[in-house]
Coordinates of C-alpha atoms in Angstrom, one line a residue:
Chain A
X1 CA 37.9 -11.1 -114.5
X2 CA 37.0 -13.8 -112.6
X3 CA 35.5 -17.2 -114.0
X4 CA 32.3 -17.5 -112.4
X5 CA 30.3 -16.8 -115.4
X6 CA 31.7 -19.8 -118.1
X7 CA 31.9 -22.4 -114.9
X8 CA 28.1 -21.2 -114.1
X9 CA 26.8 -21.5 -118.1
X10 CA 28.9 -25.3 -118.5
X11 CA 26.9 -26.0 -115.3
X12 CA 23.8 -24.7 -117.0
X13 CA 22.5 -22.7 -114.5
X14 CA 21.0 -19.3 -114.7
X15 CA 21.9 -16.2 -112.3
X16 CA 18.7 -16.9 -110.1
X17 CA 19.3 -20.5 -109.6
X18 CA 22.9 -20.4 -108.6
X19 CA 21.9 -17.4 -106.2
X20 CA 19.1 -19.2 -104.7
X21 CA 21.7 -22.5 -104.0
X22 CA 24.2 -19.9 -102.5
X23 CA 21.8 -18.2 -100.8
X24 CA 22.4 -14.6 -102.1
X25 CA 20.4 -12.2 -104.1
X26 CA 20.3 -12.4 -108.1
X27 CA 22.1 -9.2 -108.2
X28 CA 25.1 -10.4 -106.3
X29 CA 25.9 -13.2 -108.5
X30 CA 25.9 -10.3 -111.4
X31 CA 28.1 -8.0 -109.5
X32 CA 30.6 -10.6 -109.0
X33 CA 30.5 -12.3 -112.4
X34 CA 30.8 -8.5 -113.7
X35 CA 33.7 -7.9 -111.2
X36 CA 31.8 -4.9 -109.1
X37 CA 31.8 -6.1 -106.1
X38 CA 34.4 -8.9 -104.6
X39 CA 33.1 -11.5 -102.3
X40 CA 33.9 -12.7 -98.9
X41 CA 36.2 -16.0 -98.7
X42 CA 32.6 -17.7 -97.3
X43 CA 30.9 -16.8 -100.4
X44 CA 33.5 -17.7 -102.7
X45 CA 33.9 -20.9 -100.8
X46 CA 29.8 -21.7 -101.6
X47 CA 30.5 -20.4 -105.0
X48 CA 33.3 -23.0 -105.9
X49 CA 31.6 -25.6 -104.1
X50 CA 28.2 -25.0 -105.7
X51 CA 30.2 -24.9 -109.4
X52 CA 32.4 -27.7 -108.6
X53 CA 35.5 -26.1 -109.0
X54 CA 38.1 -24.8 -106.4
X55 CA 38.5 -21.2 -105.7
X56 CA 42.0 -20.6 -107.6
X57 CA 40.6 -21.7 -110.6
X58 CA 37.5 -19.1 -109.7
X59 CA 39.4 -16.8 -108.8
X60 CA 42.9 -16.2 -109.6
X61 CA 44.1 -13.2 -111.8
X62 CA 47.5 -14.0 -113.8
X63 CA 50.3 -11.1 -113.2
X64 CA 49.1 -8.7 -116.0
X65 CA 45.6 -8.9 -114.6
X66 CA 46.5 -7.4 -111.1
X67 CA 45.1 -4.2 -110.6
X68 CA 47.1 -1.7 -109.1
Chain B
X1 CA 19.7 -23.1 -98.5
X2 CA 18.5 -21.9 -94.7
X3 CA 19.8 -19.7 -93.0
X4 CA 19.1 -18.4 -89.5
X5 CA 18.1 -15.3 -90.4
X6 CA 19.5 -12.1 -87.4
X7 CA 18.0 -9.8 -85.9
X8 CA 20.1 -7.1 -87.8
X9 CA 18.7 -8.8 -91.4
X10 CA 15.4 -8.8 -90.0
X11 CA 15.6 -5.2 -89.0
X12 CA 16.9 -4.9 -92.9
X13 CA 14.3 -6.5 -94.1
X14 CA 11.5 -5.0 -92.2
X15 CA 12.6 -1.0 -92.3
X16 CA 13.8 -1.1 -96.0
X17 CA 11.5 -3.6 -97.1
X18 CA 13.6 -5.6 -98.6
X19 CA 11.7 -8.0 -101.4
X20 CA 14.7 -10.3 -101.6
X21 CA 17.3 -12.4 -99.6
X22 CA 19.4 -10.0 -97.3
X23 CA 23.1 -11.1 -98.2
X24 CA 26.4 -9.9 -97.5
X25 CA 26.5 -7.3 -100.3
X26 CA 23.2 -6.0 -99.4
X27 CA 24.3 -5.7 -96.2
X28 CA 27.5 -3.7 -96.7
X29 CA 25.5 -1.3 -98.9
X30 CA 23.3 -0.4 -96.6
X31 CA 25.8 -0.2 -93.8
X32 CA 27.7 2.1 -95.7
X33 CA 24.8 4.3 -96.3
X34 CA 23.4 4.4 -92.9
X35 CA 27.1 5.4 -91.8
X36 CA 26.7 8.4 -94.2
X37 CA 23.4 9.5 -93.2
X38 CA 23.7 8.4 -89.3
X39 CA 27.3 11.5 -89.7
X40 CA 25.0 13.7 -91.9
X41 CA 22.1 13.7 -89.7
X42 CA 24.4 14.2 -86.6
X43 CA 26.1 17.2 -87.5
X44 CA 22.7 18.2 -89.4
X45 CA 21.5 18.4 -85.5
X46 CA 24.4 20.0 -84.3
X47 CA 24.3 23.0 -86.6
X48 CA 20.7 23.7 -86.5
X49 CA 20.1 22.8 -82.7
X50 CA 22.7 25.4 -82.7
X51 CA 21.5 28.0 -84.6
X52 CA 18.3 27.9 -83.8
X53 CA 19.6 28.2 -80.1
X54 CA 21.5 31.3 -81.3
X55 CA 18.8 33.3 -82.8
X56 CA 15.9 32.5 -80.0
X57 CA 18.6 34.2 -77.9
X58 CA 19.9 36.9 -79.7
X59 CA 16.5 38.0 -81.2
X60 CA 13.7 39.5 -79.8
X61 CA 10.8 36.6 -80.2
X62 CA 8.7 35.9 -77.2
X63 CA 6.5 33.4 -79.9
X64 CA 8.7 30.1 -78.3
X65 CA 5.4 28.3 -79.5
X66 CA 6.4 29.5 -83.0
X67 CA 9.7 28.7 -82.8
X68 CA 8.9 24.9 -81.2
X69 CA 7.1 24.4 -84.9
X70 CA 10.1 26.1 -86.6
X71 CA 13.0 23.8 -84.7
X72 CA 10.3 20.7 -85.3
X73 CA 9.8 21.0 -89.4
X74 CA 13.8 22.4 -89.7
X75 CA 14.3 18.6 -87.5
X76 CA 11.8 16.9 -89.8
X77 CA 12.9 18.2 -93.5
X78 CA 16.0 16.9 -92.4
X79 CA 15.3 14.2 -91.0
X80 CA 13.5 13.0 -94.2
X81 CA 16.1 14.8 -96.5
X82 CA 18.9 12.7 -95.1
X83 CA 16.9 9.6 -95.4
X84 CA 16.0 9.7 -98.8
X85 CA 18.5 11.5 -100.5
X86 CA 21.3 9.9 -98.7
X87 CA 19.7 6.4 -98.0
X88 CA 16.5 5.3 -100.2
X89 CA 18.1 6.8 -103.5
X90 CA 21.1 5.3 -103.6
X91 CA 19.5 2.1 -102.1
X92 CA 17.2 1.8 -105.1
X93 CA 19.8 2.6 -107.7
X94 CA 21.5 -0.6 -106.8
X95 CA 18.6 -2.7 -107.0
X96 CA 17.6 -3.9 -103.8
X97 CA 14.1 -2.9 -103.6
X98 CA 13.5 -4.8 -106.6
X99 CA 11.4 -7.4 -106.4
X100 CA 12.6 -10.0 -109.6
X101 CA 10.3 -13.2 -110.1
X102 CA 10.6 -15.2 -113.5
X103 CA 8.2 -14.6 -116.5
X104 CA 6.0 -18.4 -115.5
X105 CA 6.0 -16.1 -111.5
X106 CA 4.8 -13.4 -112.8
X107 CA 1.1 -14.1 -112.7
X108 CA 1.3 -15.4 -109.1
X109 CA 3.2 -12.6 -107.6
X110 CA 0.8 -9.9 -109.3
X111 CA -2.3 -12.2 -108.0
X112 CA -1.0 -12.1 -104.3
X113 CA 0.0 -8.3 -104.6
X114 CA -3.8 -7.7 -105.5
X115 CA -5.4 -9.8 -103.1
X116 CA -2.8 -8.3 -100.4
X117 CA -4.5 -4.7 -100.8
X118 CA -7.8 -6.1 -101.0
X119 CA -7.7 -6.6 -97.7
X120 CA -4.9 -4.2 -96.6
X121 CA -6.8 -1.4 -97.7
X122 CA -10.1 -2.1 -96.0
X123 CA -7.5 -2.1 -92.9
X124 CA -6.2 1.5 -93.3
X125 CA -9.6 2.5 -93.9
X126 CA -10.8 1.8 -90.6
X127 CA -7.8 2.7 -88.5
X128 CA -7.6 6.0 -90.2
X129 CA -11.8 5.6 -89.6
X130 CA -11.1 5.4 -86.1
X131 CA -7.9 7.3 -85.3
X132 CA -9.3 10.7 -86.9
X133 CA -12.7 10.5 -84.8
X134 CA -10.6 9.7 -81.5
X135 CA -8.4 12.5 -82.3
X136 CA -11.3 14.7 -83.3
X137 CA -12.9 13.8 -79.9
X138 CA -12.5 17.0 -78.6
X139 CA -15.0 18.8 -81.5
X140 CA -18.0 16.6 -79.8
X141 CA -19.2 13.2 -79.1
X142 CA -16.9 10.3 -80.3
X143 CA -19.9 8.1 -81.4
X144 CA -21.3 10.9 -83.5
X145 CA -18.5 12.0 -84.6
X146 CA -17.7 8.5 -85.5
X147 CA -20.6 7.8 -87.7
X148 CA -20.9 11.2 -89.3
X149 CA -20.6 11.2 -93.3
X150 CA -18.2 13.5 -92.9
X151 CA -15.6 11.2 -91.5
X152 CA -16.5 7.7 -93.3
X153 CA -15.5 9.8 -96.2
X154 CA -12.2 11.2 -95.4
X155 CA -11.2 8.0 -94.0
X156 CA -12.4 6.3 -97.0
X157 CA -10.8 9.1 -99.6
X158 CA -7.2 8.3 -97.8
X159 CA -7.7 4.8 -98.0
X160 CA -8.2 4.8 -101.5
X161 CA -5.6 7.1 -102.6
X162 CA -3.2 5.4 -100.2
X163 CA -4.0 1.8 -101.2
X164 CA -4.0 2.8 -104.9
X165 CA -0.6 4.8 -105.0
X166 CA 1.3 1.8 -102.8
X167 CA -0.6 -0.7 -104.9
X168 CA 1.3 1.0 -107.9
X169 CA 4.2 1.6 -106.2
X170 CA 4.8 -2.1 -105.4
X171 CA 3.6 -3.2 -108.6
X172 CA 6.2 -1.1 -110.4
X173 CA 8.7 -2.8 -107.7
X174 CA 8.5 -5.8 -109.7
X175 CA 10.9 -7.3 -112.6
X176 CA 10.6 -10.0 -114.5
X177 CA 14.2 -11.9 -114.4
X178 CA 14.4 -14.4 -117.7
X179 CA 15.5 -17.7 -116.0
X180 CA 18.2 -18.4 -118.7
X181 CA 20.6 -16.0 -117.8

Protein backbone atom coordinates (compact mmCIF):
# COMPACT_ATOMS: atom_id res chain seq x y z
CA UNK A 1 0.00 0.00 0.00
CA UNK A 2 1.14 3.13 -0.83
CA UNK A 3 1.35 6.14 1.76
CA UNK A 4 -0.70 8.66 0.29
CA UNK A 5 -3.40 8.43 2.85
CA UNK A 6 -1.13 9.11 6.45
CA UNK A 7 1.10 11.93 4.46
CA UNK A 8 -2.54 13.39 3.29
CA UNK A 9 -4.21 13.23 7.06
CA UNK A 10 -0.60 14.79 8.87
CA UNK A 11 -1.17 17.43 6.11
CA UNK A 12 -4.76 17.71 7.23
CA UNK A 13 -6.34 17.63 4.20
CA UNK A 14 -9.45 15.90 3.09
CA UNK A 15 -9.85 13.69 -0.26
CA UNK A 16 -11.59 16.77 -2.04
CA UNK A 17 -9.16 19.31 -1.27
CA UNK A 18 -6.01 17.41 -2.21
CA UNK A 19 -7.94 16.46 -5.51
CA UNK A 20 -9.00 19.85 -6.23
CA UNK A 21 -4.91 21.14 -5.64
CA UNK A 22 -3.90 18.11 -8.04
CA UNK A 23 -6.46 18.73 -10.28
CA UNK A 24 -8.14 15.23 -10.37
CA UNK A 25 -11.53 14.01 -9.36
CA UNK A 26 -12.31 12.96 -5.59
CA UNK A 27 -12.58 9.46 -6.60
CA UNK A 28 -9.10 9.20 -7.96
CA UNK A 29 -7.45 10.27 -4.90
CA UNK A 30 -9.58 7.24 -3.24
CA UNK A 31 -8.64 4.78 -5.79
CA UNK A 32 -5.04 5.43 -5.34
CA UNK A 33 -5.01 5.74 -1.55
CA UNK A 34 -7.03 2.29 -1.72
CA UNK A 35 -4.46 0.92 -4.31
CA UNK A 36 -7.17 0.37 -7.34
CA UNK A 37 -5.92 2.15 -9.67
CA UNK A 38 -1.91 3.21 -10.07
CA UNK A 39 -1.16 6.66 -11.21
CA UNK A 40 0.89 8.14 -13.93
CA UNK A 41 4.63 9.34 -12.95
CA UNK A 42 2.79 13.11 -13.63
CA UNK A 43 0.34 12.48 -11.11
CA UNK A 44 2.39 11.03 -8.68
CA UNK A 45 4.86 13.80 -9.25
CA UNK A 46 1.81 16.47 -8.21
CA UNK A 47 0.91 14.11 -5.50
CA UNK A 48 4.44 14.25 -3.69
CA UNK A 49 4.79 17.67 -4.41
CA UNK A 50 1.45 18.74 -3.16
CA UNK A 51 2.17 16.36 0.25
CA UNK A 52 5.67 17.48 0.51
CA UNK A 53 7.23 14.40 0.28
CA UNK A 54 9.17 12.69 -2.62
CA UNK A 55 7.79 9.93 -4.54
CA UNK A 56 9.89 6.92 -2.96
CA UNK A 57 8.71 7.62 0.20
CA UNK A 58 5.03 7.73 -1.60
CA UNK A 59 5.47 5.10 -3.28
CA UNK A 60 7.89 2.41 -2.74
CA UNK A 61 6.73 -1.18 -1.71
CA UNK A 62 9.53 -3.15 0.41
CA UNK A 63 10.36 -6.79 -1.16
CA UNK A 64 7.53 -8.84 0.56
CA UNK A 65 5.10 -6.23 -0.74
CA UNK A 66 5.77 -6.83 -4.47
CA UNK A 67 3.00 -8.27 -6.16
CA UNK A 68 3.64 -10.90 -8.47
CA UNK B 1 -5.04 24.36 -10.56
CA UNK B 2 -5.83 25.22 -14.57
CA UNK B 3 -5.64 23.36 -16.91
CA UNK B 4 -6.12 23.78 -20.69
CA UNK B 5 -8.84 21.74 -21.03
CA UNK B 6 -8.73 19.38 -24.92
CA UNK B 7 -10.92 18.93 -27.17
CA UNK B 8 -11.01 15.03 -26.42
CA UNK B 9 -12.00 16.07 -22.46
CA UNK B 10 -14.42 18.40 -23.73
CA UNK B 11 -16.00 15.84 -25.95
CA UNK B 12 -15.89 13.77 -22.47
CA UNK B 13 -17.38 16.14 -20.77
CA UNK B 14 -20.09 17.10 -23.14
CA UNK B 15 -21.35 13.45 -24.42
CA UNK B 16 -21.14 11.70 -21.02
CA UNK B 17 -21.95 14.64 -19.06
CA UNK B 18 -19.40 14.50 -16.85
CA UNK B 19 -20.31 16.57 -13.40
CA UNK B 20 -16.64 16.58 -12.42
CA UNK B 21 -13.00 17.19 -13.47
CA UNK B 22 -12.07 14.94 -16.49
CA UNK B 23 -8.63 13.27 -15.26
CA UNK B 24 -6.46 10.77 -16.32
CA UNK B 25 -8.34 7.85 -14.70
CA UNK B 26 -11.53 8.99 -15.96
CA UNK B 27 -10.15 9.15 -19.10
CA UNK B 28 -8.70 5.64 -19.32
CA UNK B 29 -12.05 4.25 -18.18
CA UNK B 30 -13.90 5.54 -20.63
CA UNK B 31 -11.32 4.77 -23.28
CA UNK B 32 -11.45 1.31 -22.37
CA UNK B 33 -15.11 1.14 -22.60
CA UNK B 34 -15.57 2.88 -25.83
CA UNK B 35 -12.86 0.40 -27.20
CA UNK B 36 -15.32 -2.39 -26.07
CA UNK B 37 -18.35 -1.06 -27.36
CA UNK B 38 -16.71 0.74 -30.69
CA UNK B 39 -15.52 -3.83 -31.40
CA UNK B 40 -19.10 -4.78 -30.14
CA UNK B 41 -20.93 -2.49 -32.23
CA UNK B 42 -18.67 -3.22 -35.26
CA UNK B 43 -19.06 -6.80 -35.45
CA UNK B 44 -22.84 -6.11 -34.11
CA UNK B 45 -23.12 -4.45 -37.80
CA UNK B 46 -21.28 -7.02 -39.47
CA UNK B 47 -23.48 -9.94 -38.44
CA UNK B 48 -26.82 -8.31 -38.87
CA UNK B 49 -26.00 -6.12 -42.00
CA UNK B 50 -25.28 -9.68 -43.00
CA UNK B 51 -28.06 -11.45 -42.14
CA UNK B 52 -30.43 -9.28 -42.88
CA UNK B 53 -28.74 -9.20 -46.44
CA UNK B 54 -29.12 -13.02 -46.47
CA UNK B 55 -32.69 -13.44 -45.75
CA UNK B 56 -34.05 -10.35 -48.15
CA UNK B 57 -32.29 -12.52 -50.65
CA UNK B 58 -33.12 -15.89 -49.92
CA UNK B 59 -36.76 -15.22 -48.92
CA UNK B 60 -39.59 -14.30 -50.87
CA UNK B 61 -40.46 -10.56 -49.37
CA UNK B 62 -41.18 -7.89 -51.91
CA UNK B 63 -42.20 -5.59 -48.52
CA UNK B 64 -38.32 -3.86 -48.82
CA UNK B 65 -40.25 -0.91 -47.07
CA UNK B 66 -40.78 -3.46 -44.21
CA UNK B 67 -37.66 -4.71 -44.17
CA UNK B 68 -35.92 -0.91 -44.21
CA UNK B 69 -37.94 -0.49 -40.58
CA UNK B 70 -36.79 -4.04 -39.64
CA UNK B 71 -32.70 -3.43 -40.55
CA UNK B 72 -33.45 0.35 -38.92
CA UNK B 73 -34.89 -0.83 -35.18
CA UNK B 74 -32.42 -4.26 -35.41
CA UNK B 75 -29.45 -1.07 -36.02
CA UNK B 76 -31.13 1.06 -33.24
CA UNK B 77 -31.70 -1.72 -30.36
CA UNK B 78 -28.21 -2.19 -30.87
CA UNK B 79 -27.08 0.74 -31.19
CA UNK B 80 -28.54 1.69 -27.72
CA UNK B 81 -27.89 -1.79 -26.28
CA UNK B 82 -24.15 -1.48 -26.85
CA UNK B 83 -24.24 2.02 -25.38
CA UNK B 84 -25.72 1.40 -22.24
CA UNK B 85 -25.02 -1.91 -21.34
CA UNK B 86 -21.50 -1.78 -22.39
CA UNK B 87 -20.72 2.00 -21.80
CA UNK B 88 -23.25 4.06 -19.39
CA UNK B 89 -23.47 1.00 -16.87
CA UNK B 90 -20.24 0.40 -16.21
CA UNK B 91 -19.47 4.17 -16.40
CA UNK B 92 -21.80 4.88 -13.55
CA UNK B 93 -20.69 1.99 -11.44
CA UNK B 94 -17.42 3.69 -11.08
CA UNK B 95 -18.70 6.96 -10.06
CA UNK B 96 -18.18 9.35 -12.64
CA UNK B 97 -21.55 10.63 -13.24
CA UNK B 98 -21.70 11.59 -9.74
CA UNK B 99 -21.93 14.87 -8.94
CA UNK B 100 -20.26 15.14 -5.02
CA UNK B 101 -20.47 18.80 -3.48
CA UNK B 102 -19.91 19.07 0.49
CA UNK B 103 -22.77 19.16 3.04
CA UNK B 104 -22.33 23.62 3.45
CA UNK B 105 -22.75 23.03 -1.12
CA UNK B 106 -25.48 21.34 -0.90
CA UNK B 107 -28.07 24.01 -0.71
CA UNK B 108 -26.41 25.95 -3.54
CA UNK B 109 -26.09 23.20 -5.94
CA UNK B 110 -29.89 21.99 -5.47
CA UNK B 111 -30.90 25.91 -5.80
CA UNK B 112 -29.04 26.17 -9.29
CA UNK B 113 -30.33 22.67 -10.40
CA UNK B 114 -34.00 24.08 -9.75
CA UNK B 115 -33.60 27.33 -11.24
CA UNK B 116 -31.76 25.50 -14.25
CA UNK B 117 -35.17 23.57 -15.22
CA UNK B 118 -37.11 26.53 -14.55
CA UNK B 119 -36.07 27.80 -17.47
CA UNK B 120 -34.82 24.70 -19.32
CA UNK B 121 -38.16 23.36 -19.31
CA UNK B 122 -40.11 26.22 -20.67
CA UNK B 123 -37.29 25.70 -23.54
CA UNK B 124 -38.27 22.04 -24.50
CA UNK B 125 -41.69 23.10 -24.31
CA UNK B 126 -41.63 25.36 -27.09
CA UNK B 127 -39.27 23.50 -29.42
CA UNK B 128 -41.21 20.43 -29.00
CA UNK B 129 -44.26 23.27 -29.47
CA UNK B 130 -42.86 24.07 -32.67
CA UNK B 131 -41.11 21.01 -34.05
CA UNK B 132 -44.38 18.76 -33.82
CA UNK B 133 -46.60 21.53 -35.70
CA UNK B 134 -43.78 21.82 -38.46
CA UNK B 135 -43.59 18.25 -38.74
CA UNK B 136 -47.43 17.97 -38.56
CA UNK B 137 -47.53 20.52 -41.48
CA UNK B 138 -48.65 18.26 -43.88
CA UNK B 139 -52.24 17.53 -41.82
CA UNK B 140 -53.14 21.40 -42.62
CA UNK B 141 -52.15 24.83 -42.01
CA UNK B 142 -49.00 25.37 -39.85
CA UNK B 143 -50.50 28.52 -38.02
CA UNK B 144 -53.61 26.53 -37.07
CA UNK B 145 -52.13 23.83 -36.45
CA UNK B 146 -49.73 25.69 -34.36
CA UNK B 147 -52.29 27.26 -32.05
CA UNK B 148 -54.65 24.40 -31.82
CA UNK B 149 -55.31 23.00 -28.07
CA UNK B 150 -54.45 19.95 -29.25
CA UNK B 151 -50.76 20.68 -29.74
CA UNK B 152 -50.06 23.29 -26.79
CA UNK B 153 -50.90 20.28 -24.85
CA UNK B 154 -48.87 17.55 -26.08
CA UNK B 155 -46.03 19.84 -26.23
CA UNK B 156 -46.77 20.91 -22.85
CA UNK B 157 -47.46 17.11 -21.37
CA UNK B 158 -43.68 16.20 -22.78
CA UNK B 159 -42.25 19.07 -21.31
CA UNK B 160 -43.40 18.31 -18.05
CA UNK B 161 -42.78 14.77 -17.84
CA UNK B 162 -39.44 15.36 -19.50
CA UNK B 163 -38.37 18.21 -17.20
CA UNK B 164 -39.70 16.37 -14.15
CA UNK B 165 -37.95 12.85 -14.79
CA UNK B 166 -34.39 14.73 -15.77
CA UNK B 167 -35.00 17.07 -12.91
CA UNK B 168 -35.01 13.83 -10.73
CA UNK B 169 -32.63 12.22 -12.49
CA UNK B 170 -29.98 14.91 -11.90
CA UNK B 171 -30.97 15.50 -8.50
CA UNK B 172 -30.44 11.83 -7.55
CA UNK B 173 -26.86 12.49 -9.46
CA UNK B 174 -25.79 14.32 -6.52
CA UNK B 175 -23.71 13.18 -3.24
CA UNK B 176 -22.88 14.92 -0.49
CA UNK B 177 -18.89 14.26 0.15
CA UNK B 178 -18.12 15.09 4.11
CA UNK B 179 -15.06 17.43 3.74
CA UNK B 180 -13.08 15.67 6.48
CA UNK B 181 -12.23 12.68 4.78
Amino acid sequence: MNQVREYRRARHLSQLALAEQIGVARQTVNLIENDKYNPSLDLCLRLARALGTDLNTLFWRGQDEEKD
Amino acid sequence: MRRKISWDDRLIKWFYDVPGVVDEHMRAEVGRLSLRALAFMFVYDLLSGLVLSLWAVRSQTTSFELLFYIALAVQIVGLFAITIFGVLIPLSRSGIFWNEVTPEERPMVLRRLRHRWLWLAPTIFVTEWLLNSAIDYEQGNFWRLLFSWSEVYSALRFALLLGLFMYAFERRRIRVVKNSD
